[in-house]
Structures are given as structure tokens and as C-alpha cells.
mmCIF file of C-alpha atoms and ligand atoms in Angstrom:
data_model
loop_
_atom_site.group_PDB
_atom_site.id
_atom_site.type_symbol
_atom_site.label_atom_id
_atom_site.label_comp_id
_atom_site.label_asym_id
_atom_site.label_seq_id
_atom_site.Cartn_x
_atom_site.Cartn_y
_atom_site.Cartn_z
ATOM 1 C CA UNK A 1 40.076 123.504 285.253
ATOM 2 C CA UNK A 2 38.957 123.507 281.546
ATOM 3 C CA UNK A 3 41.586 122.407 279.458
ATOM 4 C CA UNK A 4 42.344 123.024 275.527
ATOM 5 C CA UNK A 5 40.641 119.904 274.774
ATOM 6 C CA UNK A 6 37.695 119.896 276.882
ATOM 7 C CA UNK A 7 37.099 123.491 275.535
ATOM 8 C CA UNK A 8 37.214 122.727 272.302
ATOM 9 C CA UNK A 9 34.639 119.199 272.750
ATOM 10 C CA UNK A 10 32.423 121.819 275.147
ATOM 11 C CA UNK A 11 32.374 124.515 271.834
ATOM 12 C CA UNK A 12 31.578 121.536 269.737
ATOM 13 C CA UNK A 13 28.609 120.545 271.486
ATOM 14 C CA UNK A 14 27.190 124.286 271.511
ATOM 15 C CA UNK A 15 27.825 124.888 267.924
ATOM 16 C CA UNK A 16 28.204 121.237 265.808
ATOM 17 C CA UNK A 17 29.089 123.331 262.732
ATOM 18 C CA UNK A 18 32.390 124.344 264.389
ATOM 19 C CA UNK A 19 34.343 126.742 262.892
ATOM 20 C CA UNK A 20 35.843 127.069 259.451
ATOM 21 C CA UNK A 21 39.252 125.166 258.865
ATOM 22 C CA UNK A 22 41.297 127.011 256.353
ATOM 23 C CA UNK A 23 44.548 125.221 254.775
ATOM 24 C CA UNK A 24 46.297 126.397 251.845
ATOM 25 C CA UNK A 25 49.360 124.567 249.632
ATOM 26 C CA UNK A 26 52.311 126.414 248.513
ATOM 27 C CA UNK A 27 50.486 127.314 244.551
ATOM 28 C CA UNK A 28 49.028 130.776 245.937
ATOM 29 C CA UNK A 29 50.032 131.696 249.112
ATOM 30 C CA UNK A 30 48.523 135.197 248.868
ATOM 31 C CA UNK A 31 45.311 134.121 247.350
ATOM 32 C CA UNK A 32 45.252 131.946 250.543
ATOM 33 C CA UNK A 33 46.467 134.591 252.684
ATOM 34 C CA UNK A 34 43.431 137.167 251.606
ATOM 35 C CA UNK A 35 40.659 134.420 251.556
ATOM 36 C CA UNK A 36 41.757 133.918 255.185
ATOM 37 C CA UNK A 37 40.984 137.743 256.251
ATOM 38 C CA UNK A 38 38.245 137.911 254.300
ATOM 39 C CA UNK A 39 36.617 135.530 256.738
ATOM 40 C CA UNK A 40 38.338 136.806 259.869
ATOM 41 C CA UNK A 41 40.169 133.614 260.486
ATOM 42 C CA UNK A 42 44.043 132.504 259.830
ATOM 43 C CA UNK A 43 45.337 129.312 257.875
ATOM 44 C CA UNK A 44 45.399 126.225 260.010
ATOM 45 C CA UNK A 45 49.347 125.106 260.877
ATOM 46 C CA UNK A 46 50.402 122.520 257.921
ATOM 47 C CA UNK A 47 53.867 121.386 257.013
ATOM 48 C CA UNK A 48 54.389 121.372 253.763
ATOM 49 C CA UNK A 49 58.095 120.699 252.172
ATOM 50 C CA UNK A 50 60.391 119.156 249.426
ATOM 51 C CA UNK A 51 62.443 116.127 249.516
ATOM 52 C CA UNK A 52 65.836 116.188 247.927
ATOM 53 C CA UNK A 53 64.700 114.455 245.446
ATOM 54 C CA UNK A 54 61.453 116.426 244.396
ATOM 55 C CA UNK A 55 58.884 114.486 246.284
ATOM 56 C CA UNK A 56 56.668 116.402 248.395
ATOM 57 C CA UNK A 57 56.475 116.090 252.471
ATOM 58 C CA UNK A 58 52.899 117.024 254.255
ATOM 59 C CA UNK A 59 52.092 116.990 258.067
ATOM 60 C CA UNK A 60 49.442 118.717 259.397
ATOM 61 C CA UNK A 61 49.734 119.936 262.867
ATOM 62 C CA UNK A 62 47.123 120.537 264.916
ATOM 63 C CA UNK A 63 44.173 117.582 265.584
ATOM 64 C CA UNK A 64 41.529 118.071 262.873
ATOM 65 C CA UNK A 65 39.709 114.809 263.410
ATOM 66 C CA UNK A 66 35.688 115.503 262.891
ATOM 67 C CA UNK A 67 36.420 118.671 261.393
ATOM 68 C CA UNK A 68 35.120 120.367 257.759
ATOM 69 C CA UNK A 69 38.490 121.497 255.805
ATOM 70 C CA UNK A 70 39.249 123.867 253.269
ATOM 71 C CA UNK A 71 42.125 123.228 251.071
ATOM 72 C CA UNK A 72 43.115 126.307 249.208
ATOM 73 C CA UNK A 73 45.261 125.197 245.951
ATOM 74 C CA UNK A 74 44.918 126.311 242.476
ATOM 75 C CA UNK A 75 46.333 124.102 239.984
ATOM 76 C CA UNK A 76 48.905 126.534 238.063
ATOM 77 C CA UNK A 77 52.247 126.145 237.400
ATOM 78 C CA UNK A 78 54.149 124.206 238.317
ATOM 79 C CA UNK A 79 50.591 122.230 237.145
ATOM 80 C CA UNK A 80 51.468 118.941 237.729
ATOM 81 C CA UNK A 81 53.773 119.426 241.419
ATOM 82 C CA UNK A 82 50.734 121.353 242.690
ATOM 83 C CA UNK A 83 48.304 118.739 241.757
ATOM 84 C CA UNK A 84 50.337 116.290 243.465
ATOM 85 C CA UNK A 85 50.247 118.818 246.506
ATOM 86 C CA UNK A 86 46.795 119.094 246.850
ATOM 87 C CA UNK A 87 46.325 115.379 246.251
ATOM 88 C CA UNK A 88 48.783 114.664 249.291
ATOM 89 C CA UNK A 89 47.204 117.516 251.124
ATOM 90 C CA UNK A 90 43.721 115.725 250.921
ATOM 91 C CA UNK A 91 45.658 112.269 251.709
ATOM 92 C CA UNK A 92 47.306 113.951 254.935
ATOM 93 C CA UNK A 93 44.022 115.190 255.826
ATOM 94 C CA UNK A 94 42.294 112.031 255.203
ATOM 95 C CA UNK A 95 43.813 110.098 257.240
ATOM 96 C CA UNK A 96 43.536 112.666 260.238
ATOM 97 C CA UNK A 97 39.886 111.594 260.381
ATOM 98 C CA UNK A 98 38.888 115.186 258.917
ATOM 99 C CA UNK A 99 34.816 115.202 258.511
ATOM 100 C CA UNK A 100 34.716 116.666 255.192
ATOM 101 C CA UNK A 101 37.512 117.882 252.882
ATOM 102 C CA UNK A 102 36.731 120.559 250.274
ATOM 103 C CA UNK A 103 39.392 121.792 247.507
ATOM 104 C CA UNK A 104 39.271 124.982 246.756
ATOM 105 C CA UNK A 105 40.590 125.275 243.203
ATOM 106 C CA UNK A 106 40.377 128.257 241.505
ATOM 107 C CA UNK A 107 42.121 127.799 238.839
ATOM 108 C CA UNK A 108 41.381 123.917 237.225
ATOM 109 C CA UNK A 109 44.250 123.004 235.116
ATOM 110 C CA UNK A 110 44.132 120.522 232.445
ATOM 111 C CA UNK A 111 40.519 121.789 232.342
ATOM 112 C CA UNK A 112 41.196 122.443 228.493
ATOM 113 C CA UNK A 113 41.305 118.748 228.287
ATOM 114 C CA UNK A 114 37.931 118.076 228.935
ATOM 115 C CA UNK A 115 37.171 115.743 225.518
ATOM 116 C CA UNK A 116 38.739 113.913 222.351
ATOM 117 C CA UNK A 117 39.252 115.666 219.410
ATOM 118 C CA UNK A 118 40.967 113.006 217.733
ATOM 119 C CA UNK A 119 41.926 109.128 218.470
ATOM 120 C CA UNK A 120 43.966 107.975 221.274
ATOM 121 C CA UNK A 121 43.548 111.429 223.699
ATOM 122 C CA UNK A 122 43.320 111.211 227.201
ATOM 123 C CA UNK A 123 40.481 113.064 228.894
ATOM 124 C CA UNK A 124 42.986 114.688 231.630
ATOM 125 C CA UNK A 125 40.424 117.283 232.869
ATOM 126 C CA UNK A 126 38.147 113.559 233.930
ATOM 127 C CA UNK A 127 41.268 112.546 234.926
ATOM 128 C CA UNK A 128 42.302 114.998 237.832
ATOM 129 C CA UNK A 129 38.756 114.644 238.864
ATOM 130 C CA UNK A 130 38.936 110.686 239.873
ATOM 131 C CA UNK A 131 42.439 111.488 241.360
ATOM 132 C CA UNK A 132 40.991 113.746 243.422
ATOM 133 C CA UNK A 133 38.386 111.832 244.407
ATOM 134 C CA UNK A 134 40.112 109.008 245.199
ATOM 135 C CA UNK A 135 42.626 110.834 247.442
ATOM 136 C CA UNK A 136 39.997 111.625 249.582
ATOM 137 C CA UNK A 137 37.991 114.715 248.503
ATOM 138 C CA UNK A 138 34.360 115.235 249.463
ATOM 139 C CA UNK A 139 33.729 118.223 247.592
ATOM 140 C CA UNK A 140 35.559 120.840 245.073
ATOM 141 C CA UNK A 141 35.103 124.707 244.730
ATOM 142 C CA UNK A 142 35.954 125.997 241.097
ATOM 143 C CA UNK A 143 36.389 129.173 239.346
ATOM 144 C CA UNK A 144 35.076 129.805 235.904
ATOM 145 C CA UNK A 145 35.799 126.027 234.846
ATOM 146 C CA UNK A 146 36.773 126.177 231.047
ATOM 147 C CA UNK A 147 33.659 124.221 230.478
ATOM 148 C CA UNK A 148 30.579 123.624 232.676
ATOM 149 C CA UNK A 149 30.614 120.109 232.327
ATOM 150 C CA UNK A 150 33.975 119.449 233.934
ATOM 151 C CA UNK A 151 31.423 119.167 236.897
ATOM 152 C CA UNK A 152 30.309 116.189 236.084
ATOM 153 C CA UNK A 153 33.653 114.309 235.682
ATOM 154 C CA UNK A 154 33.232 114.171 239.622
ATOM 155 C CA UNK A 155 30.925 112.289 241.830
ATOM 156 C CA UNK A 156 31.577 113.875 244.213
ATOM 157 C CA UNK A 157 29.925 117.946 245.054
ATOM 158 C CA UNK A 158 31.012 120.382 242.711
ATOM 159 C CA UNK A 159 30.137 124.264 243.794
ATOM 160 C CA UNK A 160 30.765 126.697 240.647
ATOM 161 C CA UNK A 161 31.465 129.665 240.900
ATOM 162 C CA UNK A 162 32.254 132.803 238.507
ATOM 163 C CA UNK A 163 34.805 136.118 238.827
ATOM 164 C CA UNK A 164 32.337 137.413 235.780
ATOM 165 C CA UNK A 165 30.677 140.171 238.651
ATOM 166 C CA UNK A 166 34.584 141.618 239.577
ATOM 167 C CA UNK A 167 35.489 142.177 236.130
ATOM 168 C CA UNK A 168 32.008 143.125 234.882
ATOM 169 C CA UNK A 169 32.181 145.964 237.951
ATOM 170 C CA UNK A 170 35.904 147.339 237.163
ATOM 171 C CA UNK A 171 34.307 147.682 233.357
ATOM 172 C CA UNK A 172 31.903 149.476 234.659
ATOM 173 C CA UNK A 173 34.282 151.807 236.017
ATOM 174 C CA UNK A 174 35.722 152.852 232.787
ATOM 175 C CA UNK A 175 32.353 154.667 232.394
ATOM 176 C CA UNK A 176 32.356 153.679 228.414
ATOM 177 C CA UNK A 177 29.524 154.218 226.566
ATOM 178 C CA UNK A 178 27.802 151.295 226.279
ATOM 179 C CA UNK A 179 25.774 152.020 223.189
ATOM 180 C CA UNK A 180 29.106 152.297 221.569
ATOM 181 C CA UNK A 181 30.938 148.905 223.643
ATOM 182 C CA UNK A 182 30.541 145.712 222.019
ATOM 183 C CA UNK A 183 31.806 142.515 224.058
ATOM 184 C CA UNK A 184 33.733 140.409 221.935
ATOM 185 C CA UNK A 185 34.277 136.351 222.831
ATOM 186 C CA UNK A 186 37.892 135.288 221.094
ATOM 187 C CA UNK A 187 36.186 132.105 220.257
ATOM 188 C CA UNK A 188 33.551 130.482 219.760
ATOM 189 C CA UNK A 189 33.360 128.055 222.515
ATOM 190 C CA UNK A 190 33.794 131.215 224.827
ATOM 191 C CA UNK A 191 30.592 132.851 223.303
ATOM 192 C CA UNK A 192 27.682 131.511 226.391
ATOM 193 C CA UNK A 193 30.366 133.204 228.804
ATOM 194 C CA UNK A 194 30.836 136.457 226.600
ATOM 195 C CA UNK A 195 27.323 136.556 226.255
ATOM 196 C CA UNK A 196 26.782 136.560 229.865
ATOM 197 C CA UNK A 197 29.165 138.978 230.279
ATOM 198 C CA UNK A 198 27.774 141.378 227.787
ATOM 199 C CA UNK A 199 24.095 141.058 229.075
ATOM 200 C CA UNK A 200 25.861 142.300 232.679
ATOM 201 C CA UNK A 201 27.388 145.308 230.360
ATOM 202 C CA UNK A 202 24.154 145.856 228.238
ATOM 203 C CA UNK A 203 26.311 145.807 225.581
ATOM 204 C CA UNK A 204 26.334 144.183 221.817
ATOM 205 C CA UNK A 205 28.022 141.054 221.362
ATOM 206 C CA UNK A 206 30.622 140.337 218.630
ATOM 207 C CA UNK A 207 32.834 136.550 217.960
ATOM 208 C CA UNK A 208 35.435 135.828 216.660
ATOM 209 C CA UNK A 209 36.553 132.737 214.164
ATOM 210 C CA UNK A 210 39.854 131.328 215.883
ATOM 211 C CA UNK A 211 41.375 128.317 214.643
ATOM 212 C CA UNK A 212 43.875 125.880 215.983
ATOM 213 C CA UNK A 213 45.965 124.229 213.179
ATOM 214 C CA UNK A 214 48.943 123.743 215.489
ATOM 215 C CA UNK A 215 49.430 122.726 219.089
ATOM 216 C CA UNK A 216 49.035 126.140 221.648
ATOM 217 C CA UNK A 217 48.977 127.971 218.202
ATOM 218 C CA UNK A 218 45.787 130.090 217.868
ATOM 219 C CA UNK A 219 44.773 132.221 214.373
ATOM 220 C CA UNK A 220 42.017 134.542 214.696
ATOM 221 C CA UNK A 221 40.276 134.534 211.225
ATOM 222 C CA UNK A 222 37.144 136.795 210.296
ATOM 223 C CA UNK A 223 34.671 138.832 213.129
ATOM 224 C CA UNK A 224 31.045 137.791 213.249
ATOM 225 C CA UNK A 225 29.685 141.056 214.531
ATOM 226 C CA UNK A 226 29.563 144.875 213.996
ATOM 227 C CA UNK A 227 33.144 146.509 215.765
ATOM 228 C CA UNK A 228 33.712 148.952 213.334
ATOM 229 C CA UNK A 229 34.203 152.538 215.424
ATOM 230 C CA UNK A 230 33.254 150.461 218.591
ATOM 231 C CA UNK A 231 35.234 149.596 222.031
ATOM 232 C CA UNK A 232 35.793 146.475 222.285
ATOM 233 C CA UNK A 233 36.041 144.186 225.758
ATOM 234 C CA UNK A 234 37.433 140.807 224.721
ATOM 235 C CA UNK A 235 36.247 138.182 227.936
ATOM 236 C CA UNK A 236 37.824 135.144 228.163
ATOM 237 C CA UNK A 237 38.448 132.394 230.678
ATOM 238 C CA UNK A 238 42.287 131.361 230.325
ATOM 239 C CA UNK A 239 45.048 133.689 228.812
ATOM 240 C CA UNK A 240 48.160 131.251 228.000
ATOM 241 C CA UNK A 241 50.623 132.303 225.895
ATOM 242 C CA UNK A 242 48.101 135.083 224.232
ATOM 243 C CA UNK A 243 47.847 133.830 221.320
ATOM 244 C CA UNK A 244 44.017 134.100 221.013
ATOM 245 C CA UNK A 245 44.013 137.798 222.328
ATOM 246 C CA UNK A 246 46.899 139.050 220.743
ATOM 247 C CA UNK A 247 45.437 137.711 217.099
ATOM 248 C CA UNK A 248 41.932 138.651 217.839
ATOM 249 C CA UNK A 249 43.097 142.329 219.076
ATOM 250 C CA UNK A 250 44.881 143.026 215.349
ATOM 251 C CA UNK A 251 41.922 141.849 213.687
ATOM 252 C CA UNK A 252 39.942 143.997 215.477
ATOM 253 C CA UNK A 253 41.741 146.997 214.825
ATOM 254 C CA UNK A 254 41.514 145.836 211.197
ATOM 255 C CA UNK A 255 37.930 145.507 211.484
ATOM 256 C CA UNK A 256 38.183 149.306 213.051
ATOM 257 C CA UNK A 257 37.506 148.908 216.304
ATOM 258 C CA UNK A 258 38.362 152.086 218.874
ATOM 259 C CA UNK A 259 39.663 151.090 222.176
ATOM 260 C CA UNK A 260 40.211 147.285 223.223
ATOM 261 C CA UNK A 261 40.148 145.718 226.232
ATOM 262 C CA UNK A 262 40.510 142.632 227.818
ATOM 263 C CA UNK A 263 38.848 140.404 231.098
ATOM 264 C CA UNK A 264 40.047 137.070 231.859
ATOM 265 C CA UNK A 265 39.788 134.945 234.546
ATOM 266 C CA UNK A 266 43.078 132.847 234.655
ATOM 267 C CA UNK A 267 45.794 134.554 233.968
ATOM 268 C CA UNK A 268 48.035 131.389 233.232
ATOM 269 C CA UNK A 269 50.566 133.744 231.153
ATOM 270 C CA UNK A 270 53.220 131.333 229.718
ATOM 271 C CA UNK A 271 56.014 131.922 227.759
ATOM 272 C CA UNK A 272 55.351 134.882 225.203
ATOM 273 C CA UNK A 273 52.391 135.727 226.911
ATOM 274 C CA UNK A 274 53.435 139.232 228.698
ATOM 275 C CA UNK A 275 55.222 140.075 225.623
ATOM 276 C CA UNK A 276 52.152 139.873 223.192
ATOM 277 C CA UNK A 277 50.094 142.103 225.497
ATOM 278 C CA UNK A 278 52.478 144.315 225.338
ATOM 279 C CA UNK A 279 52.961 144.328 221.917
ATOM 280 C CA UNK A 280 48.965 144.243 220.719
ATOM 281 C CA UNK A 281 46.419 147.008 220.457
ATOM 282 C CA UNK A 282 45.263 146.599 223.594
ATOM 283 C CA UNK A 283 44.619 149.384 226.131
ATOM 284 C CA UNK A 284 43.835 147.514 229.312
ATOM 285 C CA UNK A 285 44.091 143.926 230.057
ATOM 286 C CA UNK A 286 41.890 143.184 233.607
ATOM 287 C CA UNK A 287 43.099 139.598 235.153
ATOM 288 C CA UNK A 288 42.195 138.390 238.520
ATOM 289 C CA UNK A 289 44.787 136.364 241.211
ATOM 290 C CA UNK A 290 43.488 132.860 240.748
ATOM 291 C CA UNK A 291 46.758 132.654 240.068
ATOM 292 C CA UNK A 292 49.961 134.635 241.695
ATOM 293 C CA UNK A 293 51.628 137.084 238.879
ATOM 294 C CA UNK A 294 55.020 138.772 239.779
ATOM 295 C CA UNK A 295 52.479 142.039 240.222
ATOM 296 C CA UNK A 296 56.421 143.980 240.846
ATOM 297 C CA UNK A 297 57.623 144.107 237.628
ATOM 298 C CA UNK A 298 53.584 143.975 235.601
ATOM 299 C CA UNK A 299 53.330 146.318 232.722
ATOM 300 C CA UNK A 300 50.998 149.209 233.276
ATOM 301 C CA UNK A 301 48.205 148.075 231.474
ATOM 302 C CA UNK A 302 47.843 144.555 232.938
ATOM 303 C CA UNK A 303 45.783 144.964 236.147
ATOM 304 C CA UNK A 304 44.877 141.835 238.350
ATOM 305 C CA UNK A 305 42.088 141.791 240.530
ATOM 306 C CA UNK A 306 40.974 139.726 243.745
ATOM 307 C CA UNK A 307 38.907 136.980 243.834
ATOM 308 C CA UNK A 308 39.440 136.437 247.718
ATOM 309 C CA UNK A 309 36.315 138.087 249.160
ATOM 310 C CA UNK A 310 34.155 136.241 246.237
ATOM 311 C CA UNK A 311 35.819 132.967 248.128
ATOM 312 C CA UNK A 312 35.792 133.922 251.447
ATOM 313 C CA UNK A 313 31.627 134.562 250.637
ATOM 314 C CA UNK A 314 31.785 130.991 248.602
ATOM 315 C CA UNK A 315 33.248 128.980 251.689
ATOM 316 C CA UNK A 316 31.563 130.287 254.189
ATOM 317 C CA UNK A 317 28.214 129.705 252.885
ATOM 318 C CA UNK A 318 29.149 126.160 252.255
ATOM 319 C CA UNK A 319 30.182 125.469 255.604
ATOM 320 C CA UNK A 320 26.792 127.283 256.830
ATOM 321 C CA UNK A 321 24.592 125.357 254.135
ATOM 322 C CA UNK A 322 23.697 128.470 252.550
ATOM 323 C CA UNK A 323 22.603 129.018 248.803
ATOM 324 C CA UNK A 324 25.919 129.646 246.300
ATOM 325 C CA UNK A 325 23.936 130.200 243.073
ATOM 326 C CA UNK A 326 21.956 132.673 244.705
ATOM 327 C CA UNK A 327 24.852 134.845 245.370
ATOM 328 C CA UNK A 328 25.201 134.971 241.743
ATOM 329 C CA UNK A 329 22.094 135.135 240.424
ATOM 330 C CA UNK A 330 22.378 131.848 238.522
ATOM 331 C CA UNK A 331 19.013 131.326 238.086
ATOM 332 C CA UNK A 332 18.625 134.237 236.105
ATOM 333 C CA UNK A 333 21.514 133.682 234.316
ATOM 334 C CA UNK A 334 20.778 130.559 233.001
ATOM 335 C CA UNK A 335 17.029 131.513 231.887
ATOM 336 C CA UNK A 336 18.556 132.453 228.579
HETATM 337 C C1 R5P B 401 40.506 128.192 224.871
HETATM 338 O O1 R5P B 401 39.484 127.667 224.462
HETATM 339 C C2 R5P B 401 40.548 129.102 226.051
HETATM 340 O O2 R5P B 401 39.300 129.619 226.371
HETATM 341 C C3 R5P B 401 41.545 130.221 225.822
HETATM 342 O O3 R5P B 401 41.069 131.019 224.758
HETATM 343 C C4 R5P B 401 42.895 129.689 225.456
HETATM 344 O O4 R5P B 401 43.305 128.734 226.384
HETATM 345 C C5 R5P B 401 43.917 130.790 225.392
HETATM 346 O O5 R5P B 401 45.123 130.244 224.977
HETATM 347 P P1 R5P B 401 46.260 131.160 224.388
HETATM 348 O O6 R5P B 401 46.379 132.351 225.296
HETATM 349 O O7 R5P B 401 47.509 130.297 224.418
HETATM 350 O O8 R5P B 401 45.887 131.528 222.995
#
């Protein structure tokens, strides 16, 4: 009789790549959930649970030992408990004598911490990236890191990829005239990522001047760039409290700009952020579900999109050694 076991060593030997091994922590279940179907499989068994006094409990269950694992864990709030998730994910994994241990993080927090601005900083963004490593990690999948060089804080693999092709598609959608659409970056170190995005569009490209005189406190000051009887899509990476797009969105309508709208990747949303949309001249704000949002009680006009099948595709031609940048026409991009 063939048992379990002696199946499983038998499918081994046929196909050495075995099959994808999915495991999610508790940051974005439903992300999780979704990148699972997308590639027809299910989340491997995991126990994952609180002390009484806050610390954090993992067990997985089923043998993984020689086997290439996903961990599926953005890095939202609560920022630092789900860092210290994933890092006791990896370590659980780790010492199951897993082959290879990938973290899937869609969302990279303390990303914005990526250099010093002025004396006696930390570099946090490096930070997470040796803790990481240390724990155990062989590899990380990112989303739209804030910056590109975040990658090399690791030593470890670093696949990149970018929601820019969902959000550029839904635009499309809108059918706006794009001799009359100009795509606006909210700052200037968002303008090679706006710029991208408005070459997808074939749209003009507008900036604005935002300065940061106070901690998470953002003032949009003058447009470079003709808006005036244009619609506007503002692209960003990170929406936090709004700040940026609320600001830049009046100053755009004082500049005379027709309809605005917004992309971003991370919809991180704290405190007044839901508010401010609300309240600015905004017609549509287009998020995707790097990281969860109460979608039950959303306004209207924020709409969040899926990233999962853009995952699924991102995983599974890792584990099959297959090209990422092709799937996004990197190259291309990056001839500019
Ligand atoms: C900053 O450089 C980022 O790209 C975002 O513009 C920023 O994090 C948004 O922050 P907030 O929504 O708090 O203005």
C-alpha cells in the first residue's frame, strides 16, 4: 500500500519543483485568501495566535521540510505586531527545514525610512531588511517599494513588482480624453513613477512642490505643469493620512483643473485620512488591497482594487524560474 508519505517522496521524485506552499499571517487574510485561488491552491495549515500578554504564538502544521514557502504578510497596521509575525513566521518555518522561504510583502512599511535627512536617524526601511534576513528569509516579493533602492538594503533576492498596469487599466476605463488628462505626481520624489504612469496613459505630466515642515504634515505649494481646464490623475505610492492629496487636489482646482482623480498603491489611510478624501475635490480615488480597508462602510468614491492575480502570476513564476520583469515590461520601462 502507498502511504501519505511515500506518495508524497514518489511525487517529489517525478516533479523536484513540488508544488507551491502558500502561508499567510493574520495582516491580510483576504489578500491571502484571493492569491490562493488565483493559483488554484489553498493556504497551508499554520497556527498562528496571541499570548495574554501580546506575544505572538506560531506552529506550523503539516511537515514542510525541503519545501519552497510563500509567506503572505504585508506590513500594515498594526506595523510593528505584523513585522514581528512575519519574522516569527519565517523563524517557525526555518527551523522546519523549509528549502526556501519567500515573503511576500506587499505593502513594505517603514519603507519611507529609507535614508537620513538629518543627524542621529535610523535607517528603519535597512533595518527590517537585516531582520528579515536574519530570521531566516531567502527571498522577498514587494509591491511598488516607496523607493527602488530599498532592494538593495537586502542581500538576499528581491523580486519587484508594480500594481501601476491595474490602476493604469481601470483609468482607462473612464474613457477620458487623453489629450485633455494630465497625470499629476504630488511630489517630487514620486515624479519617475508618475511619469511611468503617464507614458502608460499617453498623457501630459504635471508636479507638484510639496513640502514637509512638520512631522506627517504635508503643504502642497505651486504646480510645475499646465492643469488649467485639464483632468487631472494624481498617482502616488502611499496615501497616509492624505495630507499630500488632499493639499495637492485644492491647489489644483486653484490652478483650474476639471475633474481629479486619484491612483495609489497603499492605501495605509490613518487617522484623518478617509475624512480628507471626502472632503477634497476629488471625484474618484482608485486604491488597491495591499492592504485590507473596512470596504463595508467605504465612501462611494474610494474604490480598491486587487492585486491578487498580479501575485498569484508573481509567485508562481518564481517557483517555476520564470522571467518577472518580463511580465511587466521592465525593460522597456526603464529605457527612459
Ligand atoms: C511620500 O513621499 C509618499 O510617497 C506619500 O506621498 C506620503 O507618504 C503620503 O503621506 P500623507 O498621505 O500622510 O500625506
Amino acid at each position: 500500500m502507498i502511504t501519505d508519505e511515500v506518495y508524497e517522496k514518489l511525487k517529489r521524485e517525478i516533479n523536484p519543483t513540488h508544488d507551491i506552499k502558500l502561508f499567510a499571517g493574520r495582516s491580510n487574510p483576504k489578500l491571502a485568501q484571493e492569491v490562493a485561488e488565483a493559483l488554484g491552491t489553498t493556504l497551508g495549515p499554520m497556527i498562528v495566535k496571541d499570548f495574554a500578554d501580546g506575544e505572538i504564538y506560531v506552529q506550523v502544521k503539516d511537515s514542510v521540510r525541503g519545501d519552497d514557502i510563500f509567506i503572505i504578510q504585508p506590513l500594515c497596521k498594526p506595523v510593528n505586531q505584523n513585522l514581528m509575525e512575519l519574522l516569527i513566521i519565517i523563524d517557525a518555518f526555518k527551523r522546519a527545514s523549509a528549502k526556501s522561504i519567500t515573503a511576500v510583502i506587499p505593502y513594505y512599511g517603514y519603507a519611507r525610512q529609507d535614508r537620513k535627512t538629518s543627524g542621529r536617524e535610523a535607517i528603519t526601511a535597512k533595518l527590517v531588511a537585516d531582520l528579515l534576513t536574519t530570521a531566516g528569509c531567502n527571498r522577498v516579493l514587494a509591491m511598488d517599494l516607496h523607493t527602488g533602492q530599498i532592494q538593495g538594503f537586502f542581500n538576499i533576492l528581491v523580486d519587484h513588482i508594480f500594481a501601476t498596469s491595474i490602476l493604469v487599466n481601470y483609468i482607462r476605463t473612464l474613457n477620458l480624453d487623453t489629450d485633455n488628462l494630465v497625470a499629476v505626481s504630488p511630489d517630487t520624489g514620486g515624479v519617475q513613477r508618475t511619469r511611468h504612469f503617464s507614458k502608460d496613459l499617453g498623457c501630459s505630466l504635471a508636479i507638484i512642490d510639496k513640502r514637509r515642515d512638520k512631522h506627517n504634515e504635508a503643504i502642497a505649494n505651486c504646480v510645475i505643469g499646465d492643469v488649467k481646464g485639464k483632468n487631472c490623475v494624481m498617482f502616488d505610492d502611499i496615501i497616509d493620512t492624505a495630507g499630500s492629496i488632499a493639499g495637492a487636489a485644492n491647489l489644483l482646482k486653484q490652478e483650474g483643473a476639471k475633474d481629479i482623480y486619484v491612483c495609489a498603491v497603499h492605501p495605509v489611510f490613518s487617522g484623518p485620512a478617509i475624512q480628507r478624501l471626502i472632503d477634497a475635490p476629488i471625484k474618484e480615488v482608485i486604491v488597491t488591497n495591499t492592504i485590507p480597508l473596512d470596504t463595508e462602510n467605504l465612501p462611494s468614491k474610494i474604490k480598491q482594487l486587487s492585486v491578487a492575480g498580479l501575485l498569484g502570476q508573481a509567485i508562481s513564476r518564481i517557483h517555476d524560474d520564470e522571467s518577472i520583469s518580463s511580465l511587466f515590461g521592465f525593460e522597456k520601462k526603464m529605457t527612459v
